[in-house]
Amino acid sequence: MSLFDLSAKNYSEFADTQEAYIFGLFSDKGIPEDFKKAHPNLSEQITLALDNGEFKAKTNQTIVLYTPKCTTAKRYIVVGLGESKKYTSDMLRQAAASGAKQILNLKIGRFAIEFMGEDELGVEDAQALAEGLVMGSYQFLNYKKSEDEYAGIESAIVLSKSDISRALAYGMSISAGVVLARDLGNHPSNVATPTFLADTAESIAKTGGMKVTIYNREDFEKLGLGGIQGVAQGSDVPPKFIILEYSGGGKGAKTLGLVGKGLTFDSGGISIKPSAGMDEMKFDMLGGAAVLGIMSIVAKIKPKLNIIAVVPSTENMNGGEAYKPGDILTAYNGKTIEILNTDAEGRLILADGLAYISQNFELDGLVNFATLTGAVVVALGHRYSGMMTNDQDFGNQLIAYGEKSQDRVWQMPLDDEYAEDIKSKIADVKNTGNAREAGTIAAGAFLREFVKEGTPWCHVDIAGSGWLKKGRSYLPEGPTGAGVRLIMELIKDWA
Ligand code: BES
Ligand code: ZN
Ligand code: ZN
């Protein structure tokens, strides 16, 4: 999806007639006096809708009104903001998404938006508003012939008393990263191949002045990347081990490490998955997509810190050389892994990614994203990501960034004793825990074995939060872009 123009205007500068005017209303505040004066007929209509109870200005509620006597727009979309007492900027993110959805329904190109009446729109409010408009109007139509002339949203003007241009632009930059992550997820696995992800990384590196290194199948053996090498054996599609290095920090700047699971299709391998829903396993690269989405924002906004990103990328298939249950692989840090289920492949490619990044770079913090376990969907559903850490202070930071961005993480325990669940009789570790026992944590305990001692690390399992069966508010059906807004909060704080 391509983005539209978003600009800010002061009320006094705004006179032109719009195709639509979005107006936000709190459920417990009534219509602001200024608005009543400026739009008496419209206010009367809104009052009628409120009085007969059809419209309560609740979150995600909208009505469309037409009034011949108003000249500022052809139609008015009134959007519920929810209760002002419980106000958070996420309410604006949600309301903007509801408004944007109406705009798409009505096939409108240009519109204006007024959310807080004469009240000041803060910096975080404006950022959330921009994010809500883009994320809420997200569509992925790359493979569908257009049936009409409607080209989507062209431009929007946000009316405000305060100067919010920079906050809007920042919100747009973040949204562009979310859109990239969603698009990468939506492309089918015959398009979004490991090579496609590597090409995306290369173009991000070019824009952002980053160093990019891509390792191929031939390099895995000599580098000792035995995890990805083993998983990739069953697929003829070339695997890639992608590394991006961004050095935006001066002396004393922090360095962040990011690793994302870029499994472009997970058939389960020899431990094959059932066919129902197997198409959804094209989403198994959403961890890698989030990391590339983040790096694309970094390339644009150039924050003052250093970031290393690693995306191990391959398919998990059933070709003649496919790895098998009982095989033993040796990961980058030398630890041996007994394979008991070839469908627990994500942790194997991440093992190499985590060991590689933590041994070759001095990191102040390391976060990995992965659609790693079905068990996390059972535990948390599609709302929170599951988070595990080896450093509670770092974990607490991530929880706070999650609350701030509303790209939320919920911590699960990772006490040392969970290491017992992944002990192998024949190798250092095995790639599964005990059947039906804390599968998400067993995966976390496995990953911890590959992070260099002393590196503060968080593992974020996005198998639930990363994609939705049914969209809600600014999150669409399909890939959500989970992880992108979360890490952008960390970057804002660390830079
Ligand atoms: N990619 C899957 C996890 C997944 C499941 C993501 C559902 C999204 C939705 C992962 O590779 C996997 O298959 N995990 C297994 C691990 C098991 C064999 C220990 C699982 O969760 O069943
Ligand atoms: Zn799997
Ligand atoms: Zn997988």
mmCIF file of C-alpha atoms in Angstrom, residues 13 29 89 91 124 188 227 338 342 364 366 415 438 477 492:
data_model
loop_
_atom_site.group_PDB
_atom_site.id
_atom_site.type_symbol
_atom_site.label_atom_id
_atom_site.label_comp_id
_atom_site.label_asym_id
_atom_site.label_seq_id
_atom_site.Cartn_x
_atom_site.Cartn_y
_atom_site.Cartn_z
ATOM 1 C CA GLU A 13 -6.319 29.022 7.393
ATOM 2 C CA LYS A 29 -18.866 15.888 26.583
ATOM 3 C CA SER A 89 -3.910 8.987 22.708
ATOM 4 C CA MET A 91 -8.429 6.583 21.552
ATOM 5 C CA GLU A 124 1.561 12.129 20.979
ATOM 6 C CA PRO A 188 2.613 -15.013 -0.847
ATOM 7 C CA GLY A 227 20.717 -24.212 12.479
ATOM 8 C CA GLU A 338 18.796 -32.929 18.835
ATOM 9 C CA THR A 342 11.153 -30.560 12.349
ATOM 10 C CA ASP A 364 23.229 -2.978 25.218
ATOM 11 C CA LEU A 366 18.848 -7.576 22.147
ATOM 12 C CA ASP A 415 13.376 -19.231 35.505
ATOM 13 C CA ALA A 438 4.475 -24.538 28.587
ATOM 14 C CA GLU A 477 -7.270 -9.067 9.182
ATOM 15 C CA LYS A 492 12.934 7.081 20.799
#
